[in-house]
Coordinates of C-alpha atoms and ligand atoms in Angstrom, one line a residue:
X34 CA 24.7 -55.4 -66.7
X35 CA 27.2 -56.5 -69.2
X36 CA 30.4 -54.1 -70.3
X37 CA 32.8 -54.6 -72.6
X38 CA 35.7 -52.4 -71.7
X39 CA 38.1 -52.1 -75.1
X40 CA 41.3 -50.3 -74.7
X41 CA 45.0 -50.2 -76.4
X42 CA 46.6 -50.6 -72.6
X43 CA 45.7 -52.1 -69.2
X44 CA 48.1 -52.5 -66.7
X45 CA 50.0 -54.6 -65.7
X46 CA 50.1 -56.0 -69.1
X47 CA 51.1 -52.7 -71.0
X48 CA 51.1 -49.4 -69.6
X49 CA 51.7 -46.3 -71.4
X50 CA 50.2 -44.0 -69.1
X51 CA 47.2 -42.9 -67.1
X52 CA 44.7 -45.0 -70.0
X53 CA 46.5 -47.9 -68.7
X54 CA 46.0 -47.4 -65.1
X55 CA 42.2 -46.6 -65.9
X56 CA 41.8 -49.8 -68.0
X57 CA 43.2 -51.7 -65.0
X58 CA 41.7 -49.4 -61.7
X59 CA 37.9 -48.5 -63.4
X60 CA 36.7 -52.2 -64.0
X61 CA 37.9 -53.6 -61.0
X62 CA 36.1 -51.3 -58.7
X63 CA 32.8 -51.7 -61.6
X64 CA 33.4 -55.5 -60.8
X65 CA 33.2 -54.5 -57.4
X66 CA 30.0 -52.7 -57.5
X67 CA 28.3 -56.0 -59.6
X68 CA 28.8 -54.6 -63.2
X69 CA 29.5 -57.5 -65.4
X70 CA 32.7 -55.7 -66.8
X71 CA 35.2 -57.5 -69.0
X72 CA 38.1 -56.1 -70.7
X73 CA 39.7 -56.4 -74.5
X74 CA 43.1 -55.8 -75.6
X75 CA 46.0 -56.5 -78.0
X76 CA 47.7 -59.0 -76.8
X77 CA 51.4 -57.5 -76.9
X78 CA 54.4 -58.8 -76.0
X79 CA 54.0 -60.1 -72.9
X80 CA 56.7 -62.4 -70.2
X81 CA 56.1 -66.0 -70.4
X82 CA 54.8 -65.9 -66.7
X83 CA 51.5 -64.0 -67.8
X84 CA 51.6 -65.6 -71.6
X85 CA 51.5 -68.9 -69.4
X86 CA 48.2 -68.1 -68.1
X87 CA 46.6 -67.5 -71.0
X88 CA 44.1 -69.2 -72.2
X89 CA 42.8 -69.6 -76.0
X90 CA 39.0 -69.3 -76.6
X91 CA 38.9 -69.0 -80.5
X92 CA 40.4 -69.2 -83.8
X93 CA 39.2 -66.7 -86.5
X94 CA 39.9 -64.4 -89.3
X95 CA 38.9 -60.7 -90.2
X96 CA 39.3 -58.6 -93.3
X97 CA 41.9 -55.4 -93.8
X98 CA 40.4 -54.3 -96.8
X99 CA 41.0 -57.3 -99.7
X100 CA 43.4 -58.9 -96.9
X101 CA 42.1 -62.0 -94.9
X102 CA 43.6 -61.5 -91.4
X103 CA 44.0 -64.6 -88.7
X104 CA 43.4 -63.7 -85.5
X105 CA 43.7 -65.7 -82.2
X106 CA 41.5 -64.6 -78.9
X107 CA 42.9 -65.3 -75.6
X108 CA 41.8 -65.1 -71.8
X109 CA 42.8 -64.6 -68.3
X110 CA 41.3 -63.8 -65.2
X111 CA 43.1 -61.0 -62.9
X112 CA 41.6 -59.6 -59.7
X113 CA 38.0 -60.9 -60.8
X114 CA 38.0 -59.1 -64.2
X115 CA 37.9 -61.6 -67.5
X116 CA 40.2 -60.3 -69.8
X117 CA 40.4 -60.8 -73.4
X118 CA 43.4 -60.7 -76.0
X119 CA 43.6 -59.8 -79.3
X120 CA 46.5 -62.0 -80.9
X121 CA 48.2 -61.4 -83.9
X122 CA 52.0 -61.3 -84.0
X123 CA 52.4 -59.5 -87.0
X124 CA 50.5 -56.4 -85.6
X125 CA 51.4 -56.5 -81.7
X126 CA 54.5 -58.4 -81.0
X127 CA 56.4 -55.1 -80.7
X128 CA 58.0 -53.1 -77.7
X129 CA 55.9 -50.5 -77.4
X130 CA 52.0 -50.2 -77.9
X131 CA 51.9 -47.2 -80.0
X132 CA 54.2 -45.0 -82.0
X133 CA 54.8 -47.0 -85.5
X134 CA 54.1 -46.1 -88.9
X135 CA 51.2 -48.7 -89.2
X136 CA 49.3 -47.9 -86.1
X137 CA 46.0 -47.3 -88.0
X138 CA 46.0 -50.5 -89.7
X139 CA 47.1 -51.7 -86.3
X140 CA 44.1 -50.5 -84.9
X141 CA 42.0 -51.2 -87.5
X142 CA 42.4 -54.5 -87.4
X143 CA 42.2 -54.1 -83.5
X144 CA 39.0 -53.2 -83.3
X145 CA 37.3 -55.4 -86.4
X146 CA 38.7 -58.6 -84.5
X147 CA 37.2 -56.6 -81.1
X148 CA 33.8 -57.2 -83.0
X149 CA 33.9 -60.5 -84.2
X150 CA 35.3 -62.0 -80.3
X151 CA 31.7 -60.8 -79.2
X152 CA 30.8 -63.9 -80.5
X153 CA 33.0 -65.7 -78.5
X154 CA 32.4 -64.4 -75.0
X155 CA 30.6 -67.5 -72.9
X156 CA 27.9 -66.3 -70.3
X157 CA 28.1 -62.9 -71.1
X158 CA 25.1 -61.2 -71.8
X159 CA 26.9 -58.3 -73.5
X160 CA 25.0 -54.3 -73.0
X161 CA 27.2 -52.0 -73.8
X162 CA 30.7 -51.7 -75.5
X163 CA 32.7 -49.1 -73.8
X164 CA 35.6 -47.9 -75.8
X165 CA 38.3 -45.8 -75.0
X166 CA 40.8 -43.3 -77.1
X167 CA 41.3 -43.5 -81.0
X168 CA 42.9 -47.1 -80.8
X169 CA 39.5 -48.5 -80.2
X170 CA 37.1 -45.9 -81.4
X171 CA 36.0 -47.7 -84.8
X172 CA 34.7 -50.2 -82.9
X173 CA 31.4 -48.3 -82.4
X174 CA 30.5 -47.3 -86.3
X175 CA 31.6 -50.1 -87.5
X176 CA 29.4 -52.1 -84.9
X177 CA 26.5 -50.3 -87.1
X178 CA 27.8 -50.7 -90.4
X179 CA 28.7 -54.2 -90.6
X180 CA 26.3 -56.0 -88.0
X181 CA 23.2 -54.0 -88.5
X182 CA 20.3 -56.3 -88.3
X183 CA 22.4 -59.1 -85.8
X184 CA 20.0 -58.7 -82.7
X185 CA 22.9 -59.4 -80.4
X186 CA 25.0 -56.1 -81.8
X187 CA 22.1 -54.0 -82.3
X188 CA 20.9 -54.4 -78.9
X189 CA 24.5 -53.2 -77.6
X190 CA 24.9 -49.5 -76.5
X191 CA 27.8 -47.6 -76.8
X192 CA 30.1 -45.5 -74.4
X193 CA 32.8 -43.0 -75.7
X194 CA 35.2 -41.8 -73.7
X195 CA 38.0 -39.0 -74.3
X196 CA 41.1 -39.3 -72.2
X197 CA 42.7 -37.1 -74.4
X198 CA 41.4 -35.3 -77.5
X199 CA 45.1 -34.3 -79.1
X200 CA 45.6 -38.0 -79.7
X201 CA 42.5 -38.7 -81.8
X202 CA 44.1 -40.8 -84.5
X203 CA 44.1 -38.6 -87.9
X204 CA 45.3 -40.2 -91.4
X205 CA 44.8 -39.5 -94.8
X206 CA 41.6 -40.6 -96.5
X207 CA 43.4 -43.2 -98.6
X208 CA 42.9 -45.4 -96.1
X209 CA 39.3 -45.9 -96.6
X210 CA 40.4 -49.1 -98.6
X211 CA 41.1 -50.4 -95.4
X212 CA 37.9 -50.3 -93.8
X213 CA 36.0 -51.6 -96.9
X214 CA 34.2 -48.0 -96.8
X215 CA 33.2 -46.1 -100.0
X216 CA 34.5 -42.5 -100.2
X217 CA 31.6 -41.3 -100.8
X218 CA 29.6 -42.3 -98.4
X219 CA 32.2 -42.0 -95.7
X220 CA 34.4 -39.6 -96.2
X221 CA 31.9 -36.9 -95.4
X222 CA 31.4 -33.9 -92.0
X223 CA 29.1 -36.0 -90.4
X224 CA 31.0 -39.3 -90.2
X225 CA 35.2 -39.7 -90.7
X226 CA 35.8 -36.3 -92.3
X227 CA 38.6 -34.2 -90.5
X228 CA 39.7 -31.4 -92.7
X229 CA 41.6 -33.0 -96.0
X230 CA 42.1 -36.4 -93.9
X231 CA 40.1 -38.8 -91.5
X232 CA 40.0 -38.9 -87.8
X233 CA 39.0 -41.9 -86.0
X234 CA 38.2 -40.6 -83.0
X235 CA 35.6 -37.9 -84.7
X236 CA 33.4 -40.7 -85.6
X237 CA 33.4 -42.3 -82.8
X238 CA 32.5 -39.4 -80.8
X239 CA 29.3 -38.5 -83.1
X240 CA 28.2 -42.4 -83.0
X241 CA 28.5 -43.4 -79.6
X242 CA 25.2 -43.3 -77.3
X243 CA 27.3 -41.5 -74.9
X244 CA 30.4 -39.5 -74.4
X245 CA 32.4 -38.8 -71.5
X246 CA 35.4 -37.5 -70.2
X247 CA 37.4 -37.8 -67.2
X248 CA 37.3 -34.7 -65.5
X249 CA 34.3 -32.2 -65.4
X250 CA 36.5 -29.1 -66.6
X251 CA 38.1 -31.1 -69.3
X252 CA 34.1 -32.0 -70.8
X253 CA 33.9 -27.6 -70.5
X254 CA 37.3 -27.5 -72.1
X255 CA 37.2 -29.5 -75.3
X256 CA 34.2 -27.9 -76.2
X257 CA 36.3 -24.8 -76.5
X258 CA 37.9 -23.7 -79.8
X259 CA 41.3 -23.4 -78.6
X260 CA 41.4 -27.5 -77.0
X261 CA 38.9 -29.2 -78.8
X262 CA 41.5 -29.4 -81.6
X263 CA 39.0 -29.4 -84.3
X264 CA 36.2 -31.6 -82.1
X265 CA 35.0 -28.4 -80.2
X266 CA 31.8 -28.2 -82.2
X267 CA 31.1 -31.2 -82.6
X268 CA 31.2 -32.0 -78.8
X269 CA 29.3 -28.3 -78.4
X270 CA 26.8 -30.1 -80.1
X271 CA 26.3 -33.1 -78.7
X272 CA 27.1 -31.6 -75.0
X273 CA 23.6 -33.2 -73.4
X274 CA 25.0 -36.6 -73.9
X275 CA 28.6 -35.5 -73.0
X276 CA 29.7 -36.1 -68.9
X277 CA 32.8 -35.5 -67.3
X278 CA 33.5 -37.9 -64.9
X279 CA 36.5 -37.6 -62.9
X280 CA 39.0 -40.3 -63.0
X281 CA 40.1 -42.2 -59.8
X282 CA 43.0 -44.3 -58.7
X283 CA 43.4 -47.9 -57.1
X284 CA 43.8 -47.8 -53.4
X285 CA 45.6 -50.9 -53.4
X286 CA 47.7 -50.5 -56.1
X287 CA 48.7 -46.8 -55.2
X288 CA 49.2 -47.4 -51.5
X289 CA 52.3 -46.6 -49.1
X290 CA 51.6 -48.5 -46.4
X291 CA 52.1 -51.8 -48.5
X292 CA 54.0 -50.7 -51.7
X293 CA 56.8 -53.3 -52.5
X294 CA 59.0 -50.8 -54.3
X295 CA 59.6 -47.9 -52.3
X296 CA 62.2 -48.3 -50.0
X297 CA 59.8 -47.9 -46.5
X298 CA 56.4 -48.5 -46.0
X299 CA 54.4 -45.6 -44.0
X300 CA 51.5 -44.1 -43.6
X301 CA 50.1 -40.2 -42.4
X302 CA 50.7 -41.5 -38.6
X303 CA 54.7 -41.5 -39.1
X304 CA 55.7 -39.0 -42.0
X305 CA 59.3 -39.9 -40.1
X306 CA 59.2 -42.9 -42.4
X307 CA 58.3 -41.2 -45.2
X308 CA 61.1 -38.9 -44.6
X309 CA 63.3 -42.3 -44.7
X310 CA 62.4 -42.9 -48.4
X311 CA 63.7 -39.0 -49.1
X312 CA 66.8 -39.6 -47.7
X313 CA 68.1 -43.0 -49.5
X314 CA 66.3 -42.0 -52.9
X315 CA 68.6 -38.9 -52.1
X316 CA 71.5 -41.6 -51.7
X317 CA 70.4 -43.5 -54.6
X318 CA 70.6 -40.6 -56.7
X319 CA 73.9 -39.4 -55.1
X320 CA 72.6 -36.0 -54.3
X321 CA 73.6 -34.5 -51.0
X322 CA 71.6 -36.4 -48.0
X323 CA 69.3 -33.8 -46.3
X324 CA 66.0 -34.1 -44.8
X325 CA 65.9 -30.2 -44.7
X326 CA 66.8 -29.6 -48.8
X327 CA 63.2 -29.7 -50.1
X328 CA 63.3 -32.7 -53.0
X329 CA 60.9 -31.7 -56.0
X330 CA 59.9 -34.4 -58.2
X331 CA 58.2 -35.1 -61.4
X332 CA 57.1 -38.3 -63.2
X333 CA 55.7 -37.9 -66.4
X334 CA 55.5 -38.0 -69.9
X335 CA 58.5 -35.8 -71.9
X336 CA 55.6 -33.6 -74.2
X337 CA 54.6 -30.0 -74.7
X338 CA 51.6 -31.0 -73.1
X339 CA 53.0 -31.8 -69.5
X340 CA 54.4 -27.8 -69.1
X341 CA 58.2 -29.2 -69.8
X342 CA 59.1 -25.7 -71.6
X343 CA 57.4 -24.0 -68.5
X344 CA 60.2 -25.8 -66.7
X345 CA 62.7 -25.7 -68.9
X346 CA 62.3 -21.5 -68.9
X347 CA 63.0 -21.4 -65.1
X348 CA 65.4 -23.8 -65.0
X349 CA 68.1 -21.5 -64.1
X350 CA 66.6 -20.0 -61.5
X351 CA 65.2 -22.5 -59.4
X352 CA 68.4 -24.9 -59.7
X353 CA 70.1 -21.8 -57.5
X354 CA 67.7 -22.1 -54.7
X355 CA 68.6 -24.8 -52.2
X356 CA 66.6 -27.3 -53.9
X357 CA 67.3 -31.1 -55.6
X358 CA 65.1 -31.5 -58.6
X359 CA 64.4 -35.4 -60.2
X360 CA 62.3 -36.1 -62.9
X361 CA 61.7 -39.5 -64.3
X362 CA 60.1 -39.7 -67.7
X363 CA 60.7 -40.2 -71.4
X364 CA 59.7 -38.4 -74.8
X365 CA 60.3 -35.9 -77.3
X366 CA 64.3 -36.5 -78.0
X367 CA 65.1 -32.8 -77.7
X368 CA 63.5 -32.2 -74.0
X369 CA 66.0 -35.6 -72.7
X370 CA 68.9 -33.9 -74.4
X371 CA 67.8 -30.8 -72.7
X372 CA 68.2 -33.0 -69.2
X373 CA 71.3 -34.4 -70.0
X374 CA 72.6 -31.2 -70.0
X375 CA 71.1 -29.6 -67.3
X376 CA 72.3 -32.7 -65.3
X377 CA 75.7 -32.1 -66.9
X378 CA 75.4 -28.3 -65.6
X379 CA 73.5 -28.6 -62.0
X380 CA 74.4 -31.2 -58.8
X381 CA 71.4 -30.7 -57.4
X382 CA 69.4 -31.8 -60.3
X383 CA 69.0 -35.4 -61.7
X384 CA 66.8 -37.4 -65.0
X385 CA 66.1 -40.4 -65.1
X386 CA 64.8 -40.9 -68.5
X387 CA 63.6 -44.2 -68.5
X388 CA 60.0 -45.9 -67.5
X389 CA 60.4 -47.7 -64.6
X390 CA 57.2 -48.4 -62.5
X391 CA 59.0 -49.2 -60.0
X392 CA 61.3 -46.3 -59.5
X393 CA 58.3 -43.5 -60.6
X394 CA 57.2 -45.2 -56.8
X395 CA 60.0 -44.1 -55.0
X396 CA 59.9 -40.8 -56.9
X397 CA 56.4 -40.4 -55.4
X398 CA 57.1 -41.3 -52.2
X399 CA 60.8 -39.7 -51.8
X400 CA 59.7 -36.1 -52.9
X401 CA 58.4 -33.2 -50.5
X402 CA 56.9 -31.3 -53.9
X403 CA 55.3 -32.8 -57.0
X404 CA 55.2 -30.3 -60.3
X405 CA 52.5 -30.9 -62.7
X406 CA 52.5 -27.6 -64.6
X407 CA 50.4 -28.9 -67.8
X408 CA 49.3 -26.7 -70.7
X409 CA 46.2 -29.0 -70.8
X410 CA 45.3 -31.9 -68.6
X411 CA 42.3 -34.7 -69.4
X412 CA 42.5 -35.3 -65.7
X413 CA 45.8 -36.3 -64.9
X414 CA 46.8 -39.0 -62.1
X415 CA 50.3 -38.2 -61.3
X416 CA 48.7 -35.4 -58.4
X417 CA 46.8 -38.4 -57.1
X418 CA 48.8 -40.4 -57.0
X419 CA 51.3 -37.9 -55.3
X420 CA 48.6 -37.0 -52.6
X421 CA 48.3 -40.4 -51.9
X422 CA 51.7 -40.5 -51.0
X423 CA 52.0 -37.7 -49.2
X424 CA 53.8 -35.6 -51.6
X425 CA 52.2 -32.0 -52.1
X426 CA 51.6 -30.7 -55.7
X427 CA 52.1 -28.1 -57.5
X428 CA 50.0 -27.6 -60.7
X429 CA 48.7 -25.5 -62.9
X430 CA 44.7 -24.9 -63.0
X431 CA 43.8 -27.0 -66.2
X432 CA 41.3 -29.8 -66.6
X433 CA 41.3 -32.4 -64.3
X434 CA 43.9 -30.9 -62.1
X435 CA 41.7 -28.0 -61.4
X436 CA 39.1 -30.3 -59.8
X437 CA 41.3 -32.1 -58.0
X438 CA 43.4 -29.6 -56.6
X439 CA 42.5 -27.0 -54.6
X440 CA 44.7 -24.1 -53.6
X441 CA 46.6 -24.0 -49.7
X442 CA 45.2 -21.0 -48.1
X443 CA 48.1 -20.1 -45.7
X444 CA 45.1 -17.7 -43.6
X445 CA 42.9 -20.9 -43.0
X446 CA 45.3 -23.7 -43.3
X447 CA 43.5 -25.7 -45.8
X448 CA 43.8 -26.5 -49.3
X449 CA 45.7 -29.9 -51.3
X450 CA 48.7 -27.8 -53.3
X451 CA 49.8 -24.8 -55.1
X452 CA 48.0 -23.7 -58.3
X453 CA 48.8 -21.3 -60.2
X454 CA 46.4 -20.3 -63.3
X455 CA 48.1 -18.7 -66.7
X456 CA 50.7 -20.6 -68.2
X457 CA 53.5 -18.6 -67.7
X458 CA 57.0 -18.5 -66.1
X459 CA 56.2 -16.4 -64.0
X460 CA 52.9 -17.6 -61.9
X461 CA 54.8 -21.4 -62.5
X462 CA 57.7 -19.7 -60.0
X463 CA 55.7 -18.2 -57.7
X464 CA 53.5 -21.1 -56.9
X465 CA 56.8 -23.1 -56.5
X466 CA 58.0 -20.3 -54.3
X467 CA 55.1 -20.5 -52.1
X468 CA 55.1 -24.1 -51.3
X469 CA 59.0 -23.6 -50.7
X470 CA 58.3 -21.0 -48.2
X471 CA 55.3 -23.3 -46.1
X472 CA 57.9 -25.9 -46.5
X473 CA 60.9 -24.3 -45.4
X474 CA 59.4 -21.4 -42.7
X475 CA 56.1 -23.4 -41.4
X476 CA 57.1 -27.1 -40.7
X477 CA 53.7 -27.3 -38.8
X478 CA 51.4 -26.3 -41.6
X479 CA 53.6 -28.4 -43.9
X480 CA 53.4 -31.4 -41.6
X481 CA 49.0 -31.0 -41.5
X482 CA 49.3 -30.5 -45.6
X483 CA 50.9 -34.2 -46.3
X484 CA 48.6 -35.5 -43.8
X485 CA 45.6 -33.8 -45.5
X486 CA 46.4 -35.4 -48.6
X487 CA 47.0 -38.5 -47.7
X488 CA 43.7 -38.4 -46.2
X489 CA 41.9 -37.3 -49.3
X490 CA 39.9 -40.4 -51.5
X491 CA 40.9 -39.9 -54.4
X492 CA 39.4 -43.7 -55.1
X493 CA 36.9 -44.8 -58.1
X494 CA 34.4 -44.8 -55.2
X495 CA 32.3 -42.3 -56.4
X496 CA 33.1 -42.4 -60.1
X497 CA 32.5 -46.3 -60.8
X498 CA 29.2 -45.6 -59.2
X499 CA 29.0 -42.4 -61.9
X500 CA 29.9 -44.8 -64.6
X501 CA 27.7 -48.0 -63.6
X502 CA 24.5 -45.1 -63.5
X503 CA 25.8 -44.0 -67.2
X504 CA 25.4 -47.9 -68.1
X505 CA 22.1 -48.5 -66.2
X506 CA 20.6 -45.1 -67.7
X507 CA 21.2 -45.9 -71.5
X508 CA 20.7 -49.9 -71.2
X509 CA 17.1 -48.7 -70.7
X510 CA 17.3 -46.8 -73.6
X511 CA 16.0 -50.2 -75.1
Ligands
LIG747 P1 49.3 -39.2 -69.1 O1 48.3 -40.3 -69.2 O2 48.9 -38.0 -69.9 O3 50.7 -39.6 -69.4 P2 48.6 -39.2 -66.3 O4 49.0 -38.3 -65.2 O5 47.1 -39.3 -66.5 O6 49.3 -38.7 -67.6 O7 49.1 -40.7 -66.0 C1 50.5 -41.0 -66.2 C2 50.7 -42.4 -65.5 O8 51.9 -42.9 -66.1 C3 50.9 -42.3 -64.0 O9 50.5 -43.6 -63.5 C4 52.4 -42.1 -63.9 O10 52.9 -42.5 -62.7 C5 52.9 -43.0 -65.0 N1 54.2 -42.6 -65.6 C6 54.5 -41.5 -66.3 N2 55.8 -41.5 -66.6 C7 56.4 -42.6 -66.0 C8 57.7 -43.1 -65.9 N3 58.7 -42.5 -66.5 N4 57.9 -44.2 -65.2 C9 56.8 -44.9 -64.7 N5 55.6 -44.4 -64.7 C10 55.3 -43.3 -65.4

């Protein structure tokens, strides 16, 4: 079985979020499970120390429109998975991996030069292309459009998958040029069509062999009006070859017992060490030093999406509970001036508005509580990762966080966090008030909680075995 995995981020080369863990985590434990996976991606700016183990495989060009477009493909091995670059400096020696005013030709040119490097992938007997978000999701009609009748590409199946459906990479139709694509023909419902414009992702979604998602309520959700954002009938549709299947994270790399960059190592057999990395990130941050103040954290993306104006509307109220509050993320300019000013206003709250691996680590593992109160959430690995560490969440019933999170039940002691269901101020509050009260009045319970979590596998165990099935079950489609 040969996969191609194509996406705009893997870490540790670029990481933007939870795509980038995926595009890292999912292939390795495929790998693991003897799927011939292999990974494509732009080749960004990277230190010299991983540009020096690079090597080149080929020299070629591809075609913007009327524009002949040189393009260099690299190679490097990392934890058993081949990966591939796409080089050209013109398009990807930037900062960041998204967020210019280009990014569709960007990514148009990413994924034609993603279809000509087939050709120069030794001993790979390639089955299906498995692409990933609207960076990458031209690869799969324009696999049919401009290779029809090469045996190698038509014998290639295709795999979709959503990990989130607001991003889906909509422009105006004038850049048809681009792809070499008649109007016609291709601006039309059942291929690029979205409204007045095009979106990429659309017709990739009504191409591919096979769709998924990465959680089983987020496959329900998007096929809803009101979070398909415009896809919801499409994906209604086409729901028999639409699966959800829940995302995991690495064990290794998310692991507390041997993580580098939290201050002390520990695992669920001495949460007194845990405790340790509260009190010094408590230090670091120069917040009053207390085991017994319960430290909330959060690590995320600054967007609407991630429930920030939830948080923003209680603000007031839980900064005068005997609390410390940290978040660690960056965004949407007017929610870090909204920190700055709370951090101006409360001691006991602090934002570190940077992205910093590293540090989002210590956040984990220093926090008793982890907020995740998303409007919507694709899945959403900042819980798991939290569990893993020990720290309990609390998040609101959406998507993947609803799978993955089931409610504490103070009358039978079990249960992973606090959920709370409508998105509202008020149900946010009380969930945080519950976990304050276990936390603060029932040290026991608490106590069997972090253990619980950290017990959880929340691994790609299962779901890389969901995946290889996917690949197995539509390679025989042949
Ligand atoms: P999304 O992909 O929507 O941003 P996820 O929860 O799926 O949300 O994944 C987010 C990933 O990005 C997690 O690994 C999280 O730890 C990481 N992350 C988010 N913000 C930061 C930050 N400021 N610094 C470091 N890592 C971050």
């Amino acid at each position: 079985m040969g996969v191609l995995f194509v996406t705009a981020e893997a870490y540790p080369f670029m990481k933007v979020g939870g795509l980038g863990d995926v595009a890292y985590s999912l292939p390795k434990s495929l790998k693991q499970i003897d799927v011939d996976i292999r990974v494509i991606m732009p080749k960004y700016k990277f230190p010299k120390k991983i540009k020096r183990k690079m090597k080149r495989v080929a020299h070629y060009t591809t075609y913007i429109g009327w524009k002949t477009v040189d393009c260099n493909l690299f190679t490097l091995k990392l934890d058993e998975v081949q990966y591939y670059f796409i080089d050209n400096p013109f398009y990807f020696y930037r900062t960041e991996a998204y967020g210019y005013h280009d990014d569709y030709e960007r990514f148009i040119f990413f994924s034609k030069a993603v279809l000509e490097a087939i050709k120069y992938m030794d001993d790979f007997k390639l089955d299906i292309v498995h692409c990933n978000d609207w960076h990458s999701s031209l690869v799969i009609p324009l696999k049919d459009i401009y290779y029809r009748g090469n045996t190698i590409y038509d014998n290639i199946r295709t795999v979709f998958t959503v990990h989130n459906i607001l991003y889906q990479g909509v422009y105006g139709k004038d850049l048809l040029w681009m792809l070499g694509l008649d109007e016609k023909e291709y601006f039309t419902e059942d291929k690029l069509r979205y409204e007045e414009g095009i979106s990429f992702m659309k017709w990739a979604i009504l191409s591919a062999d096979r769709v998924t998602t990465v959680s089983k309520t987020y496959s329900e959700e998007i096929r809803q009006q009101h979070l398909g954002y415009g896809l919801s009938s499409i994906l209604e549709n086409k729901k028999h070859l639409l699966t959800g299947i829940q995302n995991g994270i690495d064990y290794d790399q998310f692991n507390p017992k041997e993580d580098k960059s939290i201050y002390f190592n520990y695992y669920c057999d001495n949460l007194d060490d845990k405790y340790k990395n509260k009190l010094k990130l408590q230090e670091d941050l120069g917040l009053v030093v207390d085991i017994n103040i319960p430290v909330i954290g959060m690590v995320t993306r600054l967007v609407d999406q991630k429930g920030i104006g939830l948080l923003e509307g209680i603000i007031n109220k839980l900064m005068n509970k005997n609390i410390q509050l940290v978040i660690t993320g960056t965004g949407e300019s007017h929610y870090e001036e909204d920190f700055r000013y709370f951090e101006n206003k409360y001691d006991n709250f602090r934002a570190v508005l940077k992205f910093d691996e590293g540090f989002s680590r210590k956040v984990y593992a220093g926090s008793d509580i982890f907020l995740m109160p998303s409007k919507f959430e694709p899945c959403g690995l900042g819980q798991l990762i939290a569990m893993r560490y020990g720290t309990v969440p609390v998040v609101r019933a959406t998507g993947g966080l609803k799978d993955t999170v089931e409610d504490y039940n103070k009358y039978t002691d079990d249960g992973d966090g606090f959920v709370f269901k409508e998105y509202n101020t008020i149900d946010f509050f009380s969930a945080i008030e519950r976990s304050l009260d276990v936390f603060n009045n029932h040290k026991d319970s608490w106590n069997r909680l972090c253990v619980r979590i950290m017990n959880k596998d929340n691994s790609w165990r299962l779901s890389a075995a969901k995946y290889k099935n996917l690949y197995m079950k539509i390679a025989k489609l042949r």
